[in-house]
PDB file of C-alpha atoms in Angstrom:
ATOM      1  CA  UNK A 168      -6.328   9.556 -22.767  1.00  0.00           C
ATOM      2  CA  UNK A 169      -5.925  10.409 -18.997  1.00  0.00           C
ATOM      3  CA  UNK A 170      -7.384   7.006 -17.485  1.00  0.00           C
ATOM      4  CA  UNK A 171      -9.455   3.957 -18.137  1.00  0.00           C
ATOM      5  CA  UNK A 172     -13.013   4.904 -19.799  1.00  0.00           C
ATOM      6  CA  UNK A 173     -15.455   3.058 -17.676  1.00  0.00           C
ATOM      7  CA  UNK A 174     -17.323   1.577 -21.068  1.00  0.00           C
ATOM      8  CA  UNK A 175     -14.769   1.345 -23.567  1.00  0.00           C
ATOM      9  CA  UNK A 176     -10.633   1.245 -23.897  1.00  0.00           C
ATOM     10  CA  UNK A 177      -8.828   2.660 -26.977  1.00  0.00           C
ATOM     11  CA  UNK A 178      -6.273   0.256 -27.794  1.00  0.00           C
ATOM     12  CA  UNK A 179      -3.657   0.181 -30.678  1.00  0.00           C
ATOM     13  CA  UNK A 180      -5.127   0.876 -34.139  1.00  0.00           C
ATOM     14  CA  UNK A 181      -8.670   2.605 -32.892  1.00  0.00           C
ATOM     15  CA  UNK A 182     -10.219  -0.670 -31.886  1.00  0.00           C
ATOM     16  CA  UNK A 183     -11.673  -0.574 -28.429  1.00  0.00           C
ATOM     17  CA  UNK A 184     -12.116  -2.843 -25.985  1.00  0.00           C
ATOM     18  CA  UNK A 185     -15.497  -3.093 -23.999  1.00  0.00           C
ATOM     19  CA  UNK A 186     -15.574  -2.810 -20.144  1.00  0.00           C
ATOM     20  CA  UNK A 187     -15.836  -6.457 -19.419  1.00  0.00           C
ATOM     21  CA  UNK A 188     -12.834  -7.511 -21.587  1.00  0.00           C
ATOM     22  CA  UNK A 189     -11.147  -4.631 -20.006  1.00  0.00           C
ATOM     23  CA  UNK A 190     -11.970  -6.099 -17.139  1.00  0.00           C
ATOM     24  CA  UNK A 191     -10.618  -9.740 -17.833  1.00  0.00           C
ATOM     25  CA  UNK A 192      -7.194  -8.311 -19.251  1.00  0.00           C
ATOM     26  CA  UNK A 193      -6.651  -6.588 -15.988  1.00  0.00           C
ATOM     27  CA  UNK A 194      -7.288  -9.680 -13.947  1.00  0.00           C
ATOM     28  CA  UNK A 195      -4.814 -11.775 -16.282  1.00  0.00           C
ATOM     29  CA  UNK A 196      -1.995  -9.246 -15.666  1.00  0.00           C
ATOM     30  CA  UNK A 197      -2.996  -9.195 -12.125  1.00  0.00           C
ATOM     31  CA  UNK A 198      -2.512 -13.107 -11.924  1.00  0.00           C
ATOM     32  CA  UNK A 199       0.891 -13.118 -13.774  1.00  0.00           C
ATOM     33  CA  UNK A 200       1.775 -10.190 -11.244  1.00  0.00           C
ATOM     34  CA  UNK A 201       0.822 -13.314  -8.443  1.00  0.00           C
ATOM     35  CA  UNK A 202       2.356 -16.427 -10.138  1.00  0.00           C
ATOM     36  CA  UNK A 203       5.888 -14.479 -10.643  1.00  0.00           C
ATOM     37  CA  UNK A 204       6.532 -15.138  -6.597  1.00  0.00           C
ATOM     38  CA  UNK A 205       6.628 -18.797  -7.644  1.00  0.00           C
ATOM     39  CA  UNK A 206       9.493 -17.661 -10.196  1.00  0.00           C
ATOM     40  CA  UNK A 207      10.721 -15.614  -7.971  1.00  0.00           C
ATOM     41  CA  UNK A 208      10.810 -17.224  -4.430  1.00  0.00           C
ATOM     42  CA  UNK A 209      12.661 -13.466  -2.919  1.00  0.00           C
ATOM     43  CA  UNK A 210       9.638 -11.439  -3.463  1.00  0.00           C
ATOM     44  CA  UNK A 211       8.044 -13.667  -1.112  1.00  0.00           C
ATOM     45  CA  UNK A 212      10.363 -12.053   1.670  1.00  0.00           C
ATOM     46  CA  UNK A 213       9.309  -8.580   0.983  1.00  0.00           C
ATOM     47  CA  UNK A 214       5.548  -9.952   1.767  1.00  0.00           C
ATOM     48  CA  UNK A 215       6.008 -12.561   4.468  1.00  0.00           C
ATOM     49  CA  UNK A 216       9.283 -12.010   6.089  1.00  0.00           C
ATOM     50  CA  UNK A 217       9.628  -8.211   6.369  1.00  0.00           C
ATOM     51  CA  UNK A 218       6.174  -8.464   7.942  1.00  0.00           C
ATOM     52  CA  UNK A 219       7.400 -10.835  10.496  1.00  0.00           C
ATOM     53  CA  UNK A 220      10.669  -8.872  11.332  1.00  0.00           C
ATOM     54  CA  UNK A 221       8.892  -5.919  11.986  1.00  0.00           C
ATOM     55  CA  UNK A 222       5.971  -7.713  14.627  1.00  0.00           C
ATOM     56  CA  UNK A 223       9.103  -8.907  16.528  1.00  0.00           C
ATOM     57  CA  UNK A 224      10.944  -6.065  16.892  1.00  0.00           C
ATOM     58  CA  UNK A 225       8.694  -3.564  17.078  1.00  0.00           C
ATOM     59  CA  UNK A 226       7.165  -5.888  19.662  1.00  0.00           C
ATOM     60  CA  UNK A 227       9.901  -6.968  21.929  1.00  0.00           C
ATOM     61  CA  UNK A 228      12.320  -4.085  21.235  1.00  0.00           C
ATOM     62  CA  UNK A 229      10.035  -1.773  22.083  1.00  0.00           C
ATOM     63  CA  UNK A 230       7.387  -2.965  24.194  1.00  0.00           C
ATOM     64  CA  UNK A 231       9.036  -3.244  27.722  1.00  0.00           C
ATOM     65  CA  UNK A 232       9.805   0.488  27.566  1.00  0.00           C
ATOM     66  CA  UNK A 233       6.406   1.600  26.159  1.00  0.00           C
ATOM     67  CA  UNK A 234       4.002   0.265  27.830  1.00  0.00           C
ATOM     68  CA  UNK A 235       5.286  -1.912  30.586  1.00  0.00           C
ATOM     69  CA  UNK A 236       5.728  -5.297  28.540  1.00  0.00           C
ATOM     70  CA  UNK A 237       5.552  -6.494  25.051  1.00  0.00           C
ATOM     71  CA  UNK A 238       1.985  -8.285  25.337  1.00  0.00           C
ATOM     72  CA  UNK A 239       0.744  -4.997  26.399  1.00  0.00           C
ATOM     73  CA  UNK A 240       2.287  -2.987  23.624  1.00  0.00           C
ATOM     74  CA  UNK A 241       1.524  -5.121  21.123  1.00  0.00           C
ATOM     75  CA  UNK A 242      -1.869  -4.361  21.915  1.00  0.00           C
ATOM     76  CA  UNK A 243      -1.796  -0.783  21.081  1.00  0.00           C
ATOM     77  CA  UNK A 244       1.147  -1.297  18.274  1.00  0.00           C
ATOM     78  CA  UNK A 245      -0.302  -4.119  16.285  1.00  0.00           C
ATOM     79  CA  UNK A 246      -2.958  -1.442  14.064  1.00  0.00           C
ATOM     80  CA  UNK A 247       0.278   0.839  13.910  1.00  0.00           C
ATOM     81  CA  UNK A 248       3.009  -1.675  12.269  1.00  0.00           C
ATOM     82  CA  UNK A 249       0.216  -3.161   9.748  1.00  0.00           C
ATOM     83  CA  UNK A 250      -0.317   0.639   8.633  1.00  0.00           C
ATOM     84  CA  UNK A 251       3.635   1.295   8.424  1.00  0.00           C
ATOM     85  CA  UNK A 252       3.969  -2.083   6.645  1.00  0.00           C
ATOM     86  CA  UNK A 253       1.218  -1.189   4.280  1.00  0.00           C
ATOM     87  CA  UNK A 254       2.851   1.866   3.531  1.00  0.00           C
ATOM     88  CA  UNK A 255       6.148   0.682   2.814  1.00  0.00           C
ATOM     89  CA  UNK A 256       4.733  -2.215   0.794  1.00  0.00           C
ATOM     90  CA  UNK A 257       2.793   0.062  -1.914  1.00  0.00           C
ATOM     91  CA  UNK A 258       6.516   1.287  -3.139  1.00  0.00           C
ATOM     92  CA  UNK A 259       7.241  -2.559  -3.984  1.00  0.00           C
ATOM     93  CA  UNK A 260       4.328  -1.586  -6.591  1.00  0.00           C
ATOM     94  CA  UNK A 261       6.707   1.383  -7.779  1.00  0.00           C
ATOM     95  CA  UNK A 262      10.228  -0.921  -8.353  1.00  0.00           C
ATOM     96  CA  UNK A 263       8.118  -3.669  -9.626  1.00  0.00           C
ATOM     97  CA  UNK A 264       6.280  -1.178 -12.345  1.00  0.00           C
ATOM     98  CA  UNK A 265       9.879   0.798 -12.156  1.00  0.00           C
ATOM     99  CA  UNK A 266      11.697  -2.710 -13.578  1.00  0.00           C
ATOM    100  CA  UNK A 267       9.165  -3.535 -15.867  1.00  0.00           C
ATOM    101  CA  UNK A 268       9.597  -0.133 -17.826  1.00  0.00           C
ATOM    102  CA  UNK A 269      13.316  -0.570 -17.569  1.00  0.00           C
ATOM    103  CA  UNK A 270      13.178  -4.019 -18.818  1.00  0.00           C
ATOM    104  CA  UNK A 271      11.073  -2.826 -21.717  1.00  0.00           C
ATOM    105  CA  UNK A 272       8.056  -5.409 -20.322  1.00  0.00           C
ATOM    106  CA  UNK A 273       5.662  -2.618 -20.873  1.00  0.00           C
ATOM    107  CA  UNK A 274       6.714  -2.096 -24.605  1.00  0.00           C
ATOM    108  CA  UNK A 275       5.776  -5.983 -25.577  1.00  0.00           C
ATOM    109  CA  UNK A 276       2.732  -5.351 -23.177  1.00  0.00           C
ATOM    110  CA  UNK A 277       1.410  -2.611 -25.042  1.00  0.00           C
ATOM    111  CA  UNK A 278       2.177  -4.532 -28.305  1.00  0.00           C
ATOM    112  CA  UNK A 279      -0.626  -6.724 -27.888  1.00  0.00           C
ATOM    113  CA  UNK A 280      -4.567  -6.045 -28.695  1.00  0.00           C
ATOM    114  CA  UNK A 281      -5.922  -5.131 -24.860  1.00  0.00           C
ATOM    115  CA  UNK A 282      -6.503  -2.263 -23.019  1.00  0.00           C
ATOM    116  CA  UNK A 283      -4.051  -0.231 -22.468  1.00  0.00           C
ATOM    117  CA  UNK A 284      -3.892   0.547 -19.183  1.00  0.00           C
ATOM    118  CA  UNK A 285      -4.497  -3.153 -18.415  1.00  0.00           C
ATOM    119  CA  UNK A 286      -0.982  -4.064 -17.175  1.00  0.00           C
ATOM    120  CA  UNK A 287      -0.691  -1.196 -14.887  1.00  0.00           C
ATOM    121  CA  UNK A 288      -4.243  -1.786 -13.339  1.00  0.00           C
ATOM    122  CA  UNK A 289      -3.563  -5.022 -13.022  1.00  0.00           C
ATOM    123  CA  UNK A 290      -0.472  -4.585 -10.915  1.00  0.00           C
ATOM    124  CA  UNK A 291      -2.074  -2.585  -8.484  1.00  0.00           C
ATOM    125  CA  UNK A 292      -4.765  -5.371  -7.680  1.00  0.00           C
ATOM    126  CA  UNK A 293      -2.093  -8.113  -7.796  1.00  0.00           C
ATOM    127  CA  UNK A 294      -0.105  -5.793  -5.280  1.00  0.00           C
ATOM    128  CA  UNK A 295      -3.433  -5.087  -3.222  1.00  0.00           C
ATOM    129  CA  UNK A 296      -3.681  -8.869  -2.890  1.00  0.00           C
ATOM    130  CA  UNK A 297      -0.431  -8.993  -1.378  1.00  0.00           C
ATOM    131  CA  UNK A 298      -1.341  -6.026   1.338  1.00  0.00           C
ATOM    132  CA  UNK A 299      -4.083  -8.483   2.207  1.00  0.00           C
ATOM    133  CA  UNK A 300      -1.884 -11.185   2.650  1.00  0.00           C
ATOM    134  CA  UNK A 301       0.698  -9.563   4.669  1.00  0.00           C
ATOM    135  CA  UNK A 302      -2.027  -8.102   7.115  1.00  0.00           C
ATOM    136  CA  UNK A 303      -4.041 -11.592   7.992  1.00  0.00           C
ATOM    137  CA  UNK A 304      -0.189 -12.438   8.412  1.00  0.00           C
ATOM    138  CA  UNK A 305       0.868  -9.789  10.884  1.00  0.00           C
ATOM    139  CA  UNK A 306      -2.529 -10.623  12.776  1.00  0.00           C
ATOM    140  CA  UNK A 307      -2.383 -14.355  12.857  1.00  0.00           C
ATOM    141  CA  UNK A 308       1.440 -13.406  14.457  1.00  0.00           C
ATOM    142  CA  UNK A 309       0.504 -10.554  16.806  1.00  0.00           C
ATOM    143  CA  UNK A 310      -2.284 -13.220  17.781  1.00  0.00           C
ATOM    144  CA  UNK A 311       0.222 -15.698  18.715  1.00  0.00           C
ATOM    145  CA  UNK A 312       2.197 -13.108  20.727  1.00  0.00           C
ATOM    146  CA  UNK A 313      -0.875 -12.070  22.923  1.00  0.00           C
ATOM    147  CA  UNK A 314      -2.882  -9.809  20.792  1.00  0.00           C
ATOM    148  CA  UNK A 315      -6.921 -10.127  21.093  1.00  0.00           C
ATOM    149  CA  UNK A 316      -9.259  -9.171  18.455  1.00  0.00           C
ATOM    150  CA  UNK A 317     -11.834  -7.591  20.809  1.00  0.00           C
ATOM    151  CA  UNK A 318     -13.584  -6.213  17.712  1.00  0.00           C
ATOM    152  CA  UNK A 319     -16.764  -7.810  15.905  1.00  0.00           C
ATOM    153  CA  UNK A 320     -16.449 -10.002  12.861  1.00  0.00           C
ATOM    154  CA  UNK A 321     -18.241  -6.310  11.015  1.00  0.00           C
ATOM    155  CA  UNK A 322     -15.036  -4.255  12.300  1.00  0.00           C
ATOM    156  CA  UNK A 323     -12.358  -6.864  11.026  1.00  0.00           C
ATOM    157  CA  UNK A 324     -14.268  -6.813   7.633  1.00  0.00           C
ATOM    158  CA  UNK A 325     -14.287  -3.202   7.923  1.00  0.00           C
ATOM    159  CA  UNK A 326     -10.845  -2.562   8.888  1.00  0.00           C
ATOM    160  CA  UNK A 327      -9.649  -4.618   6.091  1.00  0.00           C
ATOM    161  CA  UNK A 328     -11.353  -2.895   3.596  1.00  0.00           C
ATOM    162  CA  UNK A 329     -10.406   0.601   4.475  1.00  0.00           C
ATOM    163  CA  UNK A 330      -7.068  -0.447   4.873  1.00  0.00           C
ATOM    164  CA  UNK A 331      -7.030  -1.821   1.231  1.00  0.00           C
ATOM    165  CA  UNK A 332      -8.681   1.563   0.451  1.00  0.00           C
ATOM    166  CA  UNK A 333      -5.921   3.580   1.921  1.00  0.00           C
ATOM    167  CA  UNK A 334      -3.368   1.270   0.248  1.00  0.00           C
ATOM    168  CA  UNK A 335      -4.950   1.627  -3.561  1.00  0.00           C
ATOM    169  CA  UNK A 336      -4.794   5.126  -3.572  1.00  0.00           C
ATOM    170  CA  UNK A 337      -1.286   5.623  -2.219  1.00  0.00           C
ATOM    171  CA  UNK A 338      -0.228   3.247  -4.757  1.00  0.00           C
ATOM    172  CA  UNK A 339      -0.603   6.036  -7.377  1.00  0.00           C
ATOM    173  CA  UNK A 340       1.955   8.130  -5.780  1.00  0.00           C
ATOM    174  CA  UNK A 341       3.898   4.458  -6.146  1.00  0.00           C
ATOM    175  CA  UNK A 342       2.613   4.527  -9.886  1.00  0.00           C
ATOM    176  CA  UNK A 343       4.344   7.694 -10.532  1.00  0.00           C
ATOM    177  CA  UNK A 344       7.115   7.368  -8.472  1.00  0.00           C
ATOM    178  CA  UNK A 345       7.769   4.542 -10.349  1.00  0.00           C
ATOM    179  CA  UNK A 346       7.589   5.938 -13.579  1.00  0.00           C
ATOM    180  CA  UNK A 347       9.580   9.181 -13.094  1.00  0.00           C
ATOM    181  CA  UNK A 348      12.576   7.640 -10.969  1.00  0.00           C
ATOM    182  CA  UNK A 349      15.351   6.477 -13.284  1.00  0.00           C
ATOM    183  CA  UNK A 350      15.800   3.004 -11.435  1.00  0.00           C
ATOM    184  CA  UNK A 351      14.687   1.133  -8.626  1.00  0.00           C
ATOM    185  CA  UNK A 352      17.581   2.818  -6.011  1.00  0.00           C
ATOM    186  CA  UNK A 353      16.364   6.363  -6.742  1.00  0.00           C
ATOM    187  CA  UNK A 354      12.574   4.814  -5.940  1.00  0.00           C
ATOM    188  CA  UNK A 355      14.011   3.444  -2.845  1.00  0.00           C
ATOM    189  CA  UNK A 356      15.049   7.129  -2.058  1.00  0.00           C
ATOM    190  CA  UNK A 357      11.808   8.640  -2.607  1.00  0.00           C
ATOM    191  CA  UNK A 358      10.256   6.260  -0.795  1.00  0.00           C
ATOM    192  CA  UNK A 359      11.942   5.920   1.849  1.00  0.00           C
ATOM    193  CA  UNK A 360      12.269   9.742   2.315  1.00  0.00           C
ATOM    194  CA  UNK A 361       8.296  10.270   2.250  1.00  0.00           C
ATOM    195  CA  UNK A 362       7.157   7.338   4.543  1.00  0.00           C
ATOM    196  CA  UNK A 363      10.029   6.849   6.981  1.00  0.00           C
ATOM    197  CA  UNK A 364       8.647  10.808   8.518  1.00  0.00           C
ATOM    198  CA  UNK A 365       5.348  10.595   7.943  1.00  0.00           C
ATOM    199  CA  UNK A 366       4.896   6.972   9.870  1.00  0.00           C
ATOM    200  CA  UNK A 367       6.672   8.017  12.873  1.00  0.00           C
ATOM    201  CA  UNK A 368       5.370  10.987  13.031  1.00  0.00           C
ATOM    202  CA  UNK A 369       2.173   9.839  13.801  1.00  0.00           C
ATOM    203  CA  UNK A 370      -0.140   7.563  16.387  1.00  0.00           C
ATOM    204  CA  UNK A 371       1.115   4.270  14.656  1.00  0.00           C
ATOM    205  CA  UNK A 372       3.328   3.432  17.647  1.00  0.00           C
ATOM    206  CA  UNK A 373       2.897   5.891  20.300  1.00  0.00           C
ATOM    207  CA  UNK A 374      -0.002   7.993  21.477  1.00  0.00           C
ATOM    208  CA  UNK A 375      -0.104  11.499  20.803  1.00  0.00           C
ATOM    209  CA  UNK A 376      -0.395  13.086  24.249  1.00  0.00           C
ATOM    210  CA  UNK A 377       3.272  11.574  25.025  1.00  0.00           C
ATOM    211  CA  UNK A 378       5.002  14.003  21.939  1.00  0.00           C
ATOM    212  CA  UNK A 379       5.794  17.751  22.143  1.00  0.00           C
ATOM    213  CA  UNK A 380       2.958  20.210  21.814  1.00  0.00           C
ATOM    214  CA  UNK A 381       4.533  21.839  18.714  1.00  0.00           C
ATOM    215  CA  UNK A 382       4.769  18.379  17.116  1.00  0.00           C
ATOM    216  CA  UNK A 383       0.999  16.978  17.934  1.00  0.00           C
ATOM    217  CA  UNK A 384      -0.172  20.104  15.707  1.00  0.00           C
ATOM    218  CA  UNK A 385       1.214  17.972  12.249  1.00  0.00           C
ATOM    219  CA  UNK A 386       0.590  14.918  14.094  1.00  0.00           C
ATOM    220  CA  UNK A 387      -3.408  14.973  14.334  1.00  0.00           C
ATOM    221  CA  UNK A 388      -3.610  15.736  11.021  1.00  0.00           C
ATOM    222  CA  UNK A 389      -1.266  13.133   9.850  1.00  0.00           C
ATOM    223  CA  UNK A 390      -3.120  10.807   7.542  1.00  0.00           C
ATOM    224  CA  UNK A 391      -1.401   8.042   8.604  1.00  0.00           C
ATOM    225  CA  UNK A 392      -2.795   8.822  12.409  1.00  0.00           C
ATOM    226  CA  UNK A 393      -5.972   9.003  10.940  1.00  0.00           C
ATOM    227  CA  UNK A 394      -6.098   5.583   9.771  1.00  0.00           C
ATOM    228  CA  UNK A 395      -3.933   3.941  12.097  1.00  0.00           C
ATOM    229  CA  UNK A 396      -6.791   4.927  15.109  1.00  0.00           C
ATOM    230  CA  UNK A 397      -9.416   4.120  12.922  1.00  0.00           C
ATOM    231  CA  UNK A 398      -7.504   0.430  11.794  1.00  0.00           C
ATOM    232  CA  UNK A 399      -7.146  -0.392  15.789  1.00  0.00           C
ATOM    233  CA  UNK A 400     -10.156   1.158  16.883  1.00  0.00           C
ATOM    234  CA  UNK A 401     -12.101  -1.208  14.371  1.00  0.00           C
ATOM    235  CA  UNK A 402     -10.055  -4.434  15.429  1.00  0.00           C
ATOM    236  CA  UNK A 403     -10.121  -3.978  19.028  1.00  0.00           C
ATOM    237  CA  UNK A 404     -14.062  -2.764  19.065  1.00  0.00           C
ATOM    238  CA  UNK A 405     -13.295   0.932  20.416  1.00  0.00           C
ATOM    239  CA  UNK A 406     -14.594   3.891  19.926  1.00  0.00           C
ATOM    240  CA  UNK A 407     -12.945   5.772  16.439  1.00  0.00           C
ATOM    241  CA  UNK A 408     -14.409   8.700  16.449  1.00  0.00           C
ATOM    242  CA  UNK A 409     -13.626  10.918  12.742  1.00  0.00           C
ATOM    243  CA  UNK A 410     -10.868   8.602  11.872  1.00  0.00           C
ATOM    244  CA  UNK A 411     -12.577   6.374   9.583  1.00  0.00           C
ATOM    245  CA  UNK A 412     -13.924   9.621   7.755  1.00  0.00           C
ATOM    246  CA  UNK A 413     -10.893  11.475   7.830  1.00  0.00           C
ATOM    247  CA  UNK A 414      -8.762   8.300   6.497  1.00  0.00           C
ATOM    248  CA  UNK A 415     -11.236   7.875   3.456  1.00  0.00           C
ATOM    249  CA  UNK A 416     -11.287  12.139   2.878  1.00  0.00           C
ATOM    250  CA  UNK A 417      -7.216  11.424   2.818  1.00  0.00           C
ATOM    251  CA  UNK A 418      -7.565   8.329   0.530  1.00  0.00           C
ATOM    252  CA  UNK A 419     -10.228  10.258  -2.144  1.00  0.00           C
ATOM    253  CA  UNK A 420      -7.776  13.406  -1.938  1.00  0.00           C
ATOM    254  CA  UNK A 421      -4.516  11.381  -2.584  1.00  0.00           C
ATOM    255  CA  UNK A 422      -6.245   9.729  -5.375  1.00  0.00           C
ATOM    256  CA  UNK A 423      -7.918  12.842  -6.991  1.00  0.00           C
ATOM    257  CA  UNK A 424      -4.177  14.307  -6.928  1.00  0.00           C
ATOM    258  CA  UNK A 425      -1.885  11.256  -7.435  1.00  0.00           C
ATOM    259  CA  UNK A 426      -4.391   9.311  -9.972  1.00  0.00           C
ATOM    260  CA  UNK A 427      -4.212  11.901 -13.126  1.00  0.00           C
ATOM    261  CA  UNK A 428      -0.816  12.824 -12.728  1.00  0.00           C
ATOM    262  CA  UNK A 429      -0.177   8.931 -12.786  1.00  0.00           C
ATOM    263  CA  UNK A 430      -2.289   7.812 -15.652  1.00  0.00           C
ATOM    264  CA  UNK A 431      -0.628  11.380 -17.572  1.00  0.00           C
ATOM    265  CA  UNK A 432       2.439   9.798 -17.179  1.00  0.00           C
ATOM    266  CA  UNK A 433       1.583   6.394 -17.970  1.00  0.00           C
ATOM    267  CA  UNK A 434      -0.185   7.294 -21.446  1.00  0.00           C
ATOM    268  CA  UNK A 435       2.936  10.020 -22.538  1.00  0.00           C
ATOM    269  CA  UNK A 436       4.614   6.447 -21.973  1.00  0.00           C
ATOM    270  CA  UNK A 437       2.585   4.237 -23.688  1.00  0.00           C
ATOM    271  CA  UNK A 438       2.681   5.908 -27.203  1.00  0.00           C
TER     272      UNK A 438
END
């Protein structure tokens, strides 16, 4: 099996499980995925704290010298640090999926009569809840620290959701990250390897015209320019141009790679 069927699940001993009980076993791992920051009061830093350090700095490190004060960069930097924080949050989904192989939580998971993909679907959601938190977070600060929503009510809604978008289908390069890496340091490598270029090589913190001409040729093609215009243009109520169509064309072609390879992975695992 390469992925979910969209009607019916094998599970263990050639029973299968219909859609909508599919459907209920992913949202009951997705809620223990939730309820284990009450057990585990750290993982709320990596979600609330992180988020935090990285308005501040990024804000009043960096905003005098980029655009004259930090009110005014903030403005322009706000859609760029979500995107970055997005980004770095989908590998928690690899460690987390990473410690429950290692820990052999998978193994009694896959004991039990539900779907078997359920657990792993269901920590993507749980994680995808989290992005949302951490984003209504980072706005409610940046709003504090001068930044205006000039956008409509429709462009928050839609920013939101394509963000959420974006984030879902890098979190199957997290999936199988997670599973190939031996333990959570060597996903911490990957990780930070891949995003660390690709974020500041792109329009999340400074605009394009300001780099070298040899460098703006990878960076307007950089996904994570794509949606980082498209994120601010839809807050602030400017004009985005391809962005929003070039971030979901990224997102579908991520996914169309990342997804199988994942769910190959995952199943050569699960037998």
């Amino acid at each position: 099996m390469t992925g979910i069927n969209l009607t019916e699940t094998t599970i263990r001993g050639g029973n299968r499980v219909r859609v909508g009980a599919a459907l209920r076993q992913t949202a009951t791992m997705a809620w223990r995925s939730l309820i284990s920051v009450k057990h585990n009061p750290l993982e709320l830093v990596d979600y609330s704290i992180t988020p935090i350090m990285f308005v501040f700095l990024f804000t009043y490190v960096f905003g005098g010298q980029m655009a004259g004060s930090p009110q005014d960069y903030l403005q322009y930097a706000l859609a760029g640090i979500i995107v970055q924080n997005t980004l770095f949050m989908s590998m928690y989904t690899a460690m987390s999926l990473n410690a429950d192989l290692t820990k052999g939580v998978f193994d009694r998971l896959r004991s039990l009569p539900i779907a078997r993909a359920a657990p792993l679907y269901g920590r993507i959601a749980a994680d995808l809840a989290k992005q949302l938190w951490a984003m209504l977070l980072m706005i409610g600060l940046g709003t504090l620290l001068g930044f205006t929503l000039t956008g409509s009510a429709l462009g928050f809604l839609g920013a939101t959701l394509l963000l959420l978008t974006f984030a879902a289908a890098v979190s199957w390069t997290a999936v199988l990250i997670g599973m190939l890496a031996g333990d959570a340091e060597k996903v911490q490598v990957f990780a930070f390897t891949i995003i660390f270029p690709v974020t500041f090589t792109s329009s999340a913190f400074v605009r394009v015209e300001t780099m070298p001409g040899w460098l703006q040729a990878w960076v307007e093609i950089n996904p994570v320019t794509h949606l980082s215009d498209a994120f601010r243009g839809l807050l602030l109520g400017t004009p985005v141009g391809s962005s929003v169509t070039w971030s979901l064309v990224w997102a579908a072609g991520i996914t169309a790679v990342f997804m199988p390879l994942a769910m190959r992975v995952y199943n050569s695992r699960s037998r």
